Coordinates of C-alpha atoms and ligand atoms in Angstrom, one line a residue:
M18 CA -24.8 -24.4 -7.1
T19 CA -21.7 -23.9 -5.1
R20 CA -19.3 -21.7 -7.0
N21 CA -16.1 -23.5 -7.7
N22 CA -14.0 -20.9 -6.1
T23 CA -15.6 -21.1 -2.7
R24 CA -13.7 -24.4 -2.4
E25 CA -10.3 -24.5 -0.8
D26 CA -8.6 -25.9 -3.9
W27 CA -10.5 -23.7 -6.3
W28 CA -7.3 -23.0 -8.2
K29 CA -7.1 -26.6 -9.4
Q30 CA -10.0 -26.2 -11.7
A31 CA -10.1 -22.4 -12.3
V32 CA -10.5 -20.1 -15.2
V33 CA -8.0 -17.4 -14.6
Y34 CA -8.0 -14.2 -16.6
Q35 CA -4.7 -12.4 -17.0
V36 CA -5.0 -8.6 -16.7
Y37 CA -2.1 -6.6 -18.2
P38 CA -3.0 -3.6 -16.0
R39 CA -1.4 -0.8 -18.1
S40 CA -3.5 -1.9 -21.1
F41 CA -6.8 -2.8 -19.4
Y42 CA -8.7 0.3 -18.6
D43 CA -7.6 3.9 -17.8
T44 CA -9.7 5.8 -15.3
N45 CA -7.8 9.1 -15.0
G46 CA -7.0 9.8 -18.6
D47 CA -3.2 9.5 -18.6
G48 CA -3.2 6.9 -21.3
L49 CA -2.1 4.1 -18.9
G50 CA -4.5 1.5 -17.5
D51 CA -4.7 1.6 -13.7
I52 CA -5.8 -0.4 -10.7
K53 CA -9.0 1.6 -10.4
G54 CA -9.7 0.5 -14.0
V55 CA -9.7 -3.1 -12.9
T56 CA -12.2 -2.2 -10.2
A57 CA -14.3 -0.3 -12.7
R58 CA -14.6 -3.3 -14.9
M59 CA -15.3 -5.9 -12.3
D60 CA -18.8 -6.5 -13.6
Y61 CA -17.4 -7.2 -17.0
L62 CA -15.1 -9.9 -15.5
R63 CA -17.9 -11.4 -13.5
E64 CA -20.2 -11.6 -16.5
L65 CA -17.4 -13.2 -18.5
G66 CA -17.5 -15.9 -15.8
V67 CA -13.9 -16.1 -14.7
D68 CA -12.9 -17.5 -11.3
A69 CA -9.9 -15.4 -10.8
I70 CA -7.8 -12.5 -12.2
W71 CA -4.0 -12.5 -12.3
L72 CA -2.5 -9.1 -12.5
S73 CA 0.8 -8.6 -14.3
P74 CA 3.1 -6.4 -12.2
F75 CA 1.7 -3.0 -11.0
Y76 CA 4.5 -2.2 -8.7
P77 CA 6.7 0.9 -8.8
S78 CA 9.0 0.4 -11.8
P79 CA 10.8 2.3 -14.4
L80 CA 8.9 0.2 -16.9
V81 CA 11.9 -0.9 -18.9
D82 CA 10.3 -4.4 -19.2
G83 CA 6.6 -3.7 -18.8
G84 CA 6.8 -3.7 -15.0
Y85 CA 8.8 -6.9 -14.8
D86 CA 11.6 -4.6 -13.5
V87 CA 10.3 -4.0 -10.0
A88 CA 11.7 -1.2 -7.9
D89 CA 9.6 -1.9 -4.8
Y90 CA 7.8 -5.2 -4.3
R91 CA 5.5 -4.0 -1.6
D92 CA 3.8 -0.9 -3.2
V93 CA 1.8 0.2 -6.2
D94 CA 3.2 2.3 -9.0
P95 CA 1.9 5.8 -8.4
R96 CA 1.0 6.0 -12.1
L97 CA -1.3 2.9 -11.6
G98 CA -2.7 3.9 -8.2
T99 CA -2.2 3.4 -4.5
L100 CA -2.2 0.5 -2.0
E101 CA -5.7 1.7 -1.1
D102 CA -6.7 1.2 -4.7
F103 CA -5.4 -2.3 -4.6
D104 CA -7.4 -3.0 -1.4
E105 CA -10.5 -1.6 -3.0
M106 CA -9.9 -3.7 -6.2
A107 CA -9.4 -6.9 -4.1
A108 CA -12.5 -6.2 -2.1
A109 CA -14.5 -5.6 -5.3
A110 CA -13.1 -8.8 -6.8
H111 CA -14.0 -10.9 -3.8
A112 CA -17.5 -9.4 -3.7
A113 CA -17.9 -10.5 -7.3
G114 CA -16.7 -14.0 -6.4
I115 CA -13.4 -13.5 -8.1
K116 CA -10.0 -14.4 -6.6
V117 CA -6.9 -12.3 -7.0
V118 CA -3.5 -13.5 -8.1
V119 CA -0.5 -11.2 -8.1
D120 CA 2.8 -11.5 -10.0
I121 CA 6.0 -12.1 -8.1
V122 CA 9.3 -11.3 -9.9
P123 CA 12.0 -13.0 -7.8
N124 CA 14.8 -13.6 -10.3
H125 CA 15.8 -9.9 -10.7
T126 CA 15.0 -6.5 -9.4
S127 CA 15.0 -3.2 -11.3
T128 CA 18.4 -1.4 -11.0
E129 CA 16.2 1.3 -9.4
H130 CA 15.5 -0.9 -6.5
E131 CA 17.0 0.5 -3.3
W132 CA 19.1 -2.7 -2.8
F133 CA 20.7 -2.2 -6.2
K134 CA 21.5 1.4 -5.5
A135 CA 23.0 0.4 -2.2
A136 CA 25.1 -2.3 -3.9
L137 CA 26.5 0.2 -6.3
A138 CA 27.3 2.7 -3.5
A139 CA 28.9 0.0 -1.2
G140 CA 31.5 -1.3 -3.6
P141 CA 33.1 -4.7 -4.4
G142 CA 33.0 -7.4 -1.8
S143 CA 30.3 -5.7 0.3
P144 CA 27.3 -7.5 1.8
E145 CA 25.2 -5.1 -0.3
R146 CA 26.7 -6.5 -3.5
D147 CA 26.2 -10.1 -2.3
R148 CA 22.4 -9.7 -2.7
Y149 CA 23.1 -9.7 -6.5
V150 CA 25.4 -11.6 -8.7
F151 CA 28.5 -9.5 -9.0
R152 CA 31.8 -10.9 -10.2
R153 CA 35.2 -9.5 -11.1
G154 CA 35.8 -8.9 -14.8
R155 CA 38.5 -10.7 -16.6
G156 CA 41.5 -8.9 -18.1
E157 CA 44.2 -6.8 -16.4
H158 CA 41.7 -4.2 -15.2
G159 CA 38.6 -6.3 -15.2
E160 CA 37.7 -4.8 -18.5
L161 CA 36.3 -8.1 -19.9
P162 CA 33.0 -9.8 -18.7
P163 CA 33.4 -12.7 -16.3
N164 CA 32.3 -15.0 -19.1
G165 CA 30.3 -15.1 -22.3
W166 CA 26.7 -15.6 -20.9
R167 CA 24.1 -13.8 -23.0
S168 CA 20.9 -12.0 -22.0
T169 CA 17.7 -13.6 -23.2
F170 CA 16.8 -10.2 -24.6
G171 CA 20.0 -10.2 -26.7
G172 CA 23.5 -8.8 -26.0
P173 CA 25.8 -9.7 -23.2
G174 CA 24.5 -10.9 -19.9
W175 CA 27.0 -9.0 -17.8
E176 CA 27.2 -5.3 -17.2
P177 CA 30.3 -3.5 -15.8
V178 CA 29.8 -1.0 -13.0
G179 CA 33.1 0.8 -13.4
D180 CA 35.2 -0.6 -10.5
G181 CA 36.1 -4.0 -12.0
D182 CA 32.9 -5.6 -10.9
W183 CA 30.2 -6.8 -13.3
Y184 CA 26.7 -7.8 -12.5
L185 CA 24.6 -10.6 -14.1
H186 CA 21.3 -9.8 -15.9
L187 CA 19.6 -12.6 -17.7
F188 CA 17.1 -10.1 -19.0
A189 CA 17.5 -6.3 -19.6
V190 CA 20.5 -4.4 -18.3
E191 CA 18.1 -2.7 -15.9
Q192 CA 17.0 -6.1 -14.5
A193 CA 19.8 -7.2 -12.1
D194 CA 19.7 -10.9 -11.1
L195 CA 19.4 -11.6 -7.4
N196 CA 21.6 -14.0 -5.5
W197 CA 19.3 -16.6 -4.1
K198 CA 22.1 -18.0 -1.9
N199 CA 21.8 -14.8 0.2
P200 CA 19.6 -15.3 3.3
E201 CA 18.4 -11.7 3.2
V202 CA 17.0 -12.2 -0.3
R203 CA 15.2 -15.3 0.8
E204 CA 13.7 -13.6 3.9
D205 CA 12.6 -10.5 1.9
F206 CA 10.6 -12.5 -0.6
K207 CA 8.8 -14.3 2.2
K208 CA 7.9 -10.9 3.6
T209 CA 6.5 -9.9 0.2
L210 CA 4.4 -13.1 -0.1
R211 CA 3.0 -12.3 3.4
F212 CA 2.4 -8.7 2.5
W213 CA 0.2 -9.4 -0.4
S214 CA -1.5 -12.4 1.2
D215 CA -2.4 -10.1 4.1
R216 CA -3.8 -7.6 1.7
G217 CA -6.1 -10.2 0.1
A218 CA -4.1 -11.9 -2.6
D219 CA -5.3 -15.5 -3.0
G220 CA -2.4 -16.6 -5.1
F221 CA 0.8 -15.8 -6.9
R222 CA 2.2 -16.1 -10.4
I223 CA 6.0 -16.6 -10.2
D224 CA 8.0 -15.0 -12.9
V225 CA 10.8 -17.0 -14.5
A226 CA 10.5 -19.6 -11.6
H227 CA 13.1 -21.8 -13.1
A228 CA 16.1 -19.4 -13.0
L229 CA 16.5 -18.5 -9.3
A230 CA 19.1 -21.0 -8.4
K231 CA 22.4 -20.6 -10.2
D232 CA 25.8 -22.3 -10.1
L233 CA 28.7 -19.9 -10.3
E234 CA 30.9 -21.8 -8.0
S235 CA 31.4 -25.4 -9.1
R236 CA 33.7 -24.5 -12.0
P237 CA 35.6 -21.5 -13.3
L238 CA 33.0 -19.1 -14.9
D239 CA 34.7 -19.1 -18.3
E240 CA 34.4 -22.8 -18.6
W241 CA 30.6 -22.7 -18.9
P242 CA 29.0 -22.5 -22.4
D243 CA 28.1 -18.9 -23.5
D244 CA 24.5 -19.7 -23.9
P245 CA 23.3 -22.4 -21.5
D246 CA 20.2 -23.9 -23.1
Q247 CA 16.9 -23.6 -21.2
D248 CA 15.9 -26.9 -22.7
H249 CA 18.8 -28.8 -21.1
P250 CA 18.1 -28.7 -17.5
G251 CA 19.7 -30.1 -14.4
A252 CA 22.9 -29.9 -12.5
E253 CA 24.9 -29.5 -15.7
N254 CA 23.1 -26.2 -16.5
P255 CA 24.4 -23.3 -14.4
L256 CA 21.4 -21.0 -15.0
W257 CA 18.2 -22.8 -15.7
D258 CA 16.0 -25.3 -13.9
R259 CA 18.6 -26.3 -11.4
P260 CA 17.7 -28.8 -8.7
E261 CA 18.3 -26.4 -5.8
V262 CA 15.5 -24.1 -7.0
H263 CA 13.1 -26.5 -5.4
E264 CA 14.3 -25.8 -1.9
I265 CA 13.2 -22.2 -2.4
Y266 CA 9.7 -23.2 -3.3
R267 CA 9.5 -25.7 -0.4
A268 CA 10.2 -22.8 1.9
W269 CA 7.5 -20.7 0.2
R270 CA 5.0 -23.5 0.7
Q271 CA 5.4 -23.0 4.5
V272 CA 4.4 -19.4 4.0
F273 CA 1.5 -20.3 1.8
N274 CA 0.3 -22.7 4.4
E275 CA 0.2 -20.1 7.1
Y276 CA -3.0 -18.9 5.5
E277 CA -6.5 -20.2 5.6
P278 CA -7.2 -21.3 2.9
A279 CA -3.6 -21.9 1.9
R280 CA -2.3 -19.6 -0.8
F281 CA -1.3 -21.2 -4.1
A282 CA 1.2 -20.2 -6.8
V283 CA 1.6 -20.9 -10.4
G284 CA 5.2 -21.0 -11.7
E285 CA 6.3 -19.6 -15.0
A286 CA 8.9 -22.2 -15.9
W287 CA 9.8 -22.7 -19.6
V288 CA 11.2 -26.1 -18.7
V289 CA 11.1 -29.5 -20.5
P290 CA 7.7 -31.1 -19.9
E291 CA 9.3 -33.9 -17.8
H292 CA 10.4 -31.3 -15.2
Q293 CA 7.3 -29.2 -14.9
W294 CA 5.6 -31.4 -12.3
R295 CA 8.2 -30.7 -9.7
Y296 CA 7.4 -27.1 -9.5
A297 CA 3.7 -27.9 -9.3
S298 CA 4.0 -30.5 -6.6
T299 CA 1.9 -29.8 -3.5
D300 CA 4.9 -29.2 -1.3
E301 CA 6.0 -26.5 -3.7
L302 CA 4.0 -24.0 -5.8
G303 CA 1.0 -26.2 -6.5
Q304 CA 0.8 -25.4 -10.1
V305 CA 3.0 -24.5 -13.1
F306 CA 2.3 -23.2 -16.5
N307 CA 2.1 -25.8 -19.2
F308 CA 3.1 -23.9 -22.3
E309 CA 3.0 -26.9 -24.6
L310 CA -0.5 -25.9 -25.9
A311 CA 0.8 -22.4 -26.8
K312 CA 3.8 -24.0 -28.5
A313 CA 1.8 -26.5 -30.6
N314 CA 0.9 -25.9 -34.1
W315 CA -2.8 -26.2 -35.2
M316 CA -2.3 -29.9 -35.9
A317 CA -4.0 -32.8 -34.3
D318 CA -0.9 -34.7 -33.4
E319 CA 0.9 -31.7 -31.9
M320 CA -2.1 -30.6 -29.9
R321 CA -2.7 -34.1 -28.7
R322 CA 0.9 -34.5 -27.5
A323 CA 0.6 -31.1 -25.7
I324 CA -2.5 -32.3 -23.9
E325 CA -1.0 -35.7 -23.0
E326 CA 2.1 -33.9 -21.6
G327 CA -0.1 -31.7 -19.5
L328 CA -2.1 -34.5 -18.1
D329 CA 1.0 -36.5 -17.4
S330 CA 2.6 -33.7 -15.5
A331 CA -0.6 -33.3 -13.5
E332 CA -0.5 -36.9 -12.5
R333 CA 3.1 -36.8 -11.4
S334 CA 2.7 -33.7 -9.4
G335 CA -0.4 -34.8 -7.6
S336 CA -1.9 -31.5 -8.6
T337 CA -3.7 -30.3 -11.8
T338 CA -2.2 -28.8 -14.9
T339 CA -2.8 -25.5 -16.6
W340 CA -3.7 -24.7 -20.2
V341 CA -2.5 -21.6 -21.9
L342 CA -3.0 -20.4 -25.5
S343 CA -1.9 -16.8 -25.1
N344 CA -0.2 -14.5 -22.6
H345 CA 1.6 -11.1 -22.7
D346 CA 4.8 -12.8 -24.1
V347 CA 3.6 -14.6 -27.2
V348 CA 1.8 -13.6 -30.4
R349 CA -1.9 -13.8 -30.0
H350 CA -3.3 -17.2 -30.9
A351 CA -5.9 -15.9 -33.3
T352 CA -3.0 -14.6 -35.3
R353 CA -0.8 -17.7 -34.9
Y354 CA -3.5 -20.0 -36.1
G355 CA -4.0 -17.7 -39.2
L356 CA -0.4 -18.2 -40.3
P357 CA 1.0 -21.2 -42.1
Q358 CA 1.6 -24.1 -39.7
V359 CA 5.0 -25.6 -40.0
K360 CA 5.4 -29.1 -38.5
S361 CA 7.4 -29.3 -35.3
A362 CA 8.6 -25.7 -35.6
A363 CA 8.1 -23.9 -32.3
H364 CA 4.9 -22.3 -33.3
H365 CA 5.0 -19.1 -31.2
Q366 CA 8.6 -18.5 -32.3
L367 CA 7.6 -18.8 -35.9
A368 CA 4.9 -16.3 -35.3
N369 CA 7.4 -13.9 -33.6
D370 CA 9.5 -14.4 -36.7
W371 CA 6.6 -13.4 -38.8
L372 CA 6.2 -10.2 -36.7
L373 CA 9.7 -9.2 -37.2
R374 CA 9.3 -9.1 -40.9
G375 CA 6.3 -6.9 -40.4
G376 CA 4.0 -9.6 -41.9
R377 CA 5.9 -9.5 -45.2
S378 CA 6.8 -13.1 -45.6
Y379 CA 3.5 -14.8 -44.8
H380 CA -0.1 -13.8 -45.1
E381 CA -2.2 -13.7 -41.9
D382 CA -5.6 -15.3 -42.7
R383 CA -7.9 -13.7 -40.0
E384 CA -11.0 -15.7 -40.9
L385 CA -9.1 -18.9 -40.5
G386 CA -7.3 -17.7 -37.3
A387 CA -10.6 -16.7 -35.7
R388 CA -12.3 -20.0 -36.7
R389 CA -9.5 -22.0 -35.2
A390 CA -9.3 -19.8 -32.1
R391 CA -13.0 -20.6 -31.4
A392 CA -12.3 -24.3 -31.9
A393 CA -9.3 -24.2 -29.7
L394 CA -11.3 -22.6 -26.8
L395 CA -13.7 -25.5 -26.5
M396 CA -11.0 -28.0 -26.8
E397 CA -9.1 -26.2 -24.0
L398 CA -12.1 -25.6 -21.7
G399 CA -13.2 -29.2 -21.8
L400 CA -9.9 -30.3 -20.2
P401 CA -9.3 -30.9 -16.5
G402 CA -7.1 -28.4 -14.8
S403 CA -7.0 -24.6 -14.9
V404 CA -7.3 -22.4 -18.0
Y405 CA -5.4 -19.2 -18.2
L406 CA -7.0 -16.6 -20.5
Y407 CA -5.2 -13.5 -21.7
Q408 CA -7.1 -10.2 -21.8
G409 CA -8.6 -9.5 -25.2
E410 CA -8.7 -13.1 -26.4
E411 CA -12.4 -13.1 -25.4
L412 CA -12.8 -10.4 -28.0
G413 CA -11.0 -12.4 -30.6
L414 CA -8.2 -9.8 -30.9
F415 CA -5.4 -10.4 -33.3
E416 CA -1.8 -9.4 -32.8
V417 CA -1.2 -5.7 -33.8
A418 CA 1.7 -6.3 -36.1
D419 CA 2.3 -2.9 -37.5
I420 CA 3.0 -0.7 -34.4
P421 CA 5.6 1.8 -35.7
W422 CA 9.1 1.1 -34.5
D423 CA 9.3 4.4 -32.6
A424 CA 6.2 3.6 -30.6
L425 CA 7.4 0.2 -29.3
E426 CA 8.1 -0.2 -25.6
D427 CA 9.4 -3.8 -25.3
P428 CA 13.1 -4.0 -24.6
Q429 CA 13.2 -6.9 -27.1
A430 CA 12.4 -4.3 -29.9
V431 CA 16.0 -3.6 -30.7
M432 CA 18.3 -4.0 -33.8
T433 CA 21.0 -6.5 -33.4
A434 CA 24.4 -6.1 -34.9
H435 CA 23.4 -8.4 -37.7
G436 CA 20.7 -6.1 -38.8
D437 CA 17.9 -8.4 -37.6
A438 CA 15.0 -6.5 -36.2
I439 CA 13.1 -7.9 -33.3
K440 CA 9.7 -6.4 -33.0
G441 CA 9.0 -7.8 -29.5
R442 CA 5.8 -8.4 -27.6
D443 CA 3.9 -5.1 -27.8
G444 CA 1.5 -6.4 -30.4
C445 CA -0.4 -8.3 -27.8
R446 CA -0.2 -5.6 -25.2
V447 CA -2.2 -2.8 -27.0
P448 CA -4.9 -1.2 -24.8
L449 CA -8.3 -2.9 -25.0
P450 CA -11.1 -1.5 -27.0
W451 CA -14.2 -0.9 -24.9
E452 CA -16.3 1.4 -27.1
A453 CA -16.3 1.3 -30.9
E454 CA -17.2 4.9 -31.5
K455 CA -14.6 6.6 -29.2
D456 CA -11.3 7.9 -30.5
D457 CA -9.3 5.6 -28.2
F458 CA -12.1 3.0 -28.3
G459 CA -13.1 4.0 -24.8
F460 CA -9.8 2.9 -23.2
S461 CA -9.6 6.1 -21.1
A462 CA -12.7 7.1 -19.1
P463 CA -12.3 10.9 -19.3
A464 CA -13.4 12.6 -22.5
T465 CA -10.1 14.5 -22.6
H466 CA -7.2 12.1 -22.2
A467 CA -3.6 11.4 -23.3
P468 CA -3.2 8.9 -26.1
A469 CA -3.2 5.3 -25.2
H470 CA 0.4 4.3 -24.3
L471 CA 0.5 2.0 -27.4
P472 CA -1.3 3.0 -30.5
Q473 CA -4.6 1.1 -31.3
P474 CA -5.3 0.2 -34.9
A475 CA -8.6 1.3 -36.6
W476 CA -9.8 -2.3 -36.9
F477 CA -10.1 -2.5 -33.1
A478 CA -13.6 -0.8 -33.6
A479 CA -15.1 -4.1 -34.7
Y480 CA -13.7 -5.9 -31.7
A481 CA -14.8 -3.3 -29.0
V482 CA -16.7 -4.7 -26.1
D483 CA -19.8 -2.7 -26.8
A484 CA -19.9 -3.9 -30.5
E485 CA -19.5 -7.5 -29.4
E486 CA -22.1 -7.2 -26.7
A487 CA -24.6 -6.1 -29.4
D488 CA -23.8 -9.1 -31.6
E489 CA -24.9 -12.4 -30.2
H490 CA -22.5 -14.2 -32.6
S491 CA -19.5 -12.4 -31.3
M492 CA -16.5 -14.0 -29.7
L493 CA -17.4 -12.4 -26.4
H494 CA -20.8 -14.1 -26.2
Y495 CA -19.2 -17.3 -27.3
Y496 CA -16.7 -17.1 -24.4
R497 CA -19.4 -16.3 -21.9
R498 CA -21.5 -19.3 -23.0
A499 CA -18.6 -21.7 -23.0
L500 CA -17.3 -20.5 -19.6
K501 CA -20.8 -20.9 -18.1
L502 CA -21.2 -24.4 -19.4
R503 CA -17.8 -25.4 -18.2
A504 CA -18.5 -24.1 -14.7
E505 CA -21.8 -25.9 -14.4
L506 CA -21.0 -29.2 -16.1
L507 CA -17.3 -29.8 -15.6
T508 CA -15.8 -27.7 -12.8
A509 CA -18.7 -28.4 -10.5
T510 CA -17.8 -32.1 -10.4
G511 CA -14.3 -31.9 -9.1
D512 CA -13.7 -35.0 -11.1
T513 CA -10.6 -34.6 -13.2
S514 CA -10.7 -37.8 -15.2
L515 CA -10.6 -37.8 -19.0
T516 CA -11.1 -40.6 -21.4
W517 CA -9.7 -40.4 -25.0
T518 CA -12.3 -41.4 -27.5
D519 CA -10.6 -43.1 -30.4
G520 CA -11.9 -44.2 -33.8
Y521 CA -12.1 -40.8 -35.4
G522 CA -8.8 -41.1 -37.3
D523 CA -5.6 -39.1 -36.8
Q524 CA -7.1 -35.7 -37.8
V525 CA -9.4 -35.5 -34.8
I526 CA -9.0 -35.0 -31.1
A527 CA -11.9 -36.4 -29.1
Y528 CA -12.2 -37.0 -25.3
R529 CA -14.9 -37.6 -22.8
R530 CA -15.4 -36.1 -19.3
P531 CA -18.0 -36.9 -16.6
T532 CA -20.4 -34.1 -15.9
A533 CA -21.8 -32.8 -12.6
D534 CA -25.3 -34.1 -13.5
G535 CA -24.1 -37.6 -14.0
R536 CA -23.8 -37.5 -17.8
A537 CA -20.8 -37.4 -20.0
L538 CA -19.5 -34.6 -22.2
T539 CA -17.7 -35.5 -25.4
C540 CA -15.4 -32.9 -26.9
V541 CA -14.6 -33.4 -30.6
T542 CA -12.2 -31.2 -32.5
N543 CA -11.8 -31.7 -36.3
F544 CA -8.4 -30.6 -37.7
G545 CA -8.9 -32.4 -41.0
P546 CA -10.6 -31.3 -44.2
V547 CA -13.3 -33.9 -44.1
P548 CA -16.4 -33.3 -41.9
V549 CA -16.8 -36.0 -39.2
G550 CA -19.9 -37.4 -37.6
L551 CA -20.5 -36.6 -34.0
P552 CA -21.4 -39.1 -31.3
A553 CA -25.0 -39.5 -30.3
G554 CA -26.4 -36.9 -27.9
E555 CA -27.2 -33.3 -27.6
V556 CA -24.9 -30.7 -29.2
L557 CA -24.5 -28.2 -26.4
L558 CA -22.2 -25.8 -28.2
A559 CA -20.2 -25.9 -31.4
S560 CA -17.5 -23.5 -32.5
A561 CA -18.9 -23.4 -36.1
E562 CA -22.1 -24.3 -37.8
L563 CA -22.5 -28.0 -38.4
S564 CA -23.2 -29.3 -41.9
S565 CA -26.7 -29.9 -43.0
D566 CA -26.3 -33.6 -42.1
G567 CA -25.1 -32.7 -38.6
K568 CA -21.4 -33.3 -39.2
L569 CA -18.5 -31.3 -37.6
P570 CA -16.7 -29.3 -40.3
T571 CA -13.0 -28.6 -40.5
D572 CA -11.3 -26.5 -37.8
A573 CA -14.2 -26.8 -35.5
T574 CA -15.0 -28.2 -32.0
A575 CA -18.3 -29.4 -30.6
W576 CA -19.4 -30.4 -27.1
V577 CA -21.9 -33.2 -27.1
I578 CA -23.6 -34.3 -23.9
R579 CA -25.3 -37.5 -23.2
Ligands
GLC22 C1 8.8 -13.4 -17.8 C2 7.7 -12.4 -18.1 C3 8.2 -11.5 -19.2 C4 9.4 -10.8 -18.7 C5 10.5 -11.8 -18.2 C6 11.5 -11.1 -17.4 O1 9.1 -14.3 -18.9 O2 6.5 -13.1 -18.5 O3 7.2 -10.6 -19.6 O4 10.0 -10.0 -19.7 O5 9.9 -12.7 -17.4 O6 11.0 -10.7 -16.2
CA23 CA1 -4.4 5.8 -15.8

């Protein structure tokens, strides 16, 4: 069988595994995962059956925002390794038939970036400051911010630098927004794309892809609303999802096409579904994250709408869509699905809300969460397009909700003036458990090692890779089986058609896909309390045991082939 990812457009039907490098595997015992750790675990990734790995940022960074504050785009953080380690890792991945996707963070640099230091030194009105978004403050001596824009991490979006100028930061104070109208900025990112492409990167994940183009000119700054809403895009929004952003990606496409095969990119754009497809079109990035699945509650109608929106966006873009249940920014889905589901409430936000309160207001039902996570996987893997998995979901990890406040790293973990605590995203970033019996669950290779950078809970033992390997009913074995079947039956066809199978009522999602061997696979997910009968055929895989009369119970998915 030809492996999917030997095709030019492998990324259109891929399973991409997100590695959060600092929490994956630590080879030198400093308590931080490293690039060599990814190389060391390449067999694990190959056995899991993924087509590609995407590495969250591993560049030199003061780590104010988990590495999304980049100080140098064309190097490796010395704490995580060297460029040679990257080359070795990429070679090992390619030898294992795994593609490599790296993260590009173009909206902002770290304030430790040499450009930002030069901007501070050079003073107001300088070409150095023009690479960023500096504006004069209001008030007699510029003591007031240019306007009331807020940072998405909370607090003001402008920071004064002491000479009457303020710089814009849509995220942390240490993440200064770049000025994408500046030609040097544009050229430098092309250089970065070529740098990693030349070193073996097969694709890119583009951070906050919808924020690069901004309008600070068309009207006085203080006439914009304080908090332009990400969900109201277009020319009337000064910060998010502006039409000019697409010029940038059309220029990047030229760079991607310099390579053979052409590089691809997937944009992180939390935009309204009607706008996603533009980013994904073939003269731009090629793909964009569809977060609708991650936002949906465990309810048939919400999930079905999320799937329809993804398919619709794929059709409009002329590309394929992506499916995401978890990533490093949202509460793990095994936990989300174990919380009460509140109709139409943005599901991941509700779960974040739960976290803040330290789990006090709702009860997390882990058995239910795990059962639904299994069902969700088959529903997701049966769909046409690419599936992005987040490290640890193959072990069935839950969110670690009780990390002590003083151990948290996420800049979101701050107290606001109103006394509201935000616990942030560290609960899904805890270092992976590899060996149940070790003190740090085998996260660090050397016997003597520093503590893992985020504390691991005792219950991780049951989810360690070695424990799950020994148990054929584990989540890990289930993921391996499902990925293998998907690759053989679905990916191998290249056919992306899907037919909804109706007639099961409104508590069921059922669809049919053509398989590589000329048959059809029906995927049925039951969200309702009443067991449903399955179509005729062979049950290839089911997320839960069928009832004695062969019916699909509640919160379960089955793949039936015929
Ligand atoms: C993206 C990243 C997130 C980061 C933010 C700012 O949303 O996924 O982790 O905090 O961008 O770079
Ligand atoms: Ca290390």
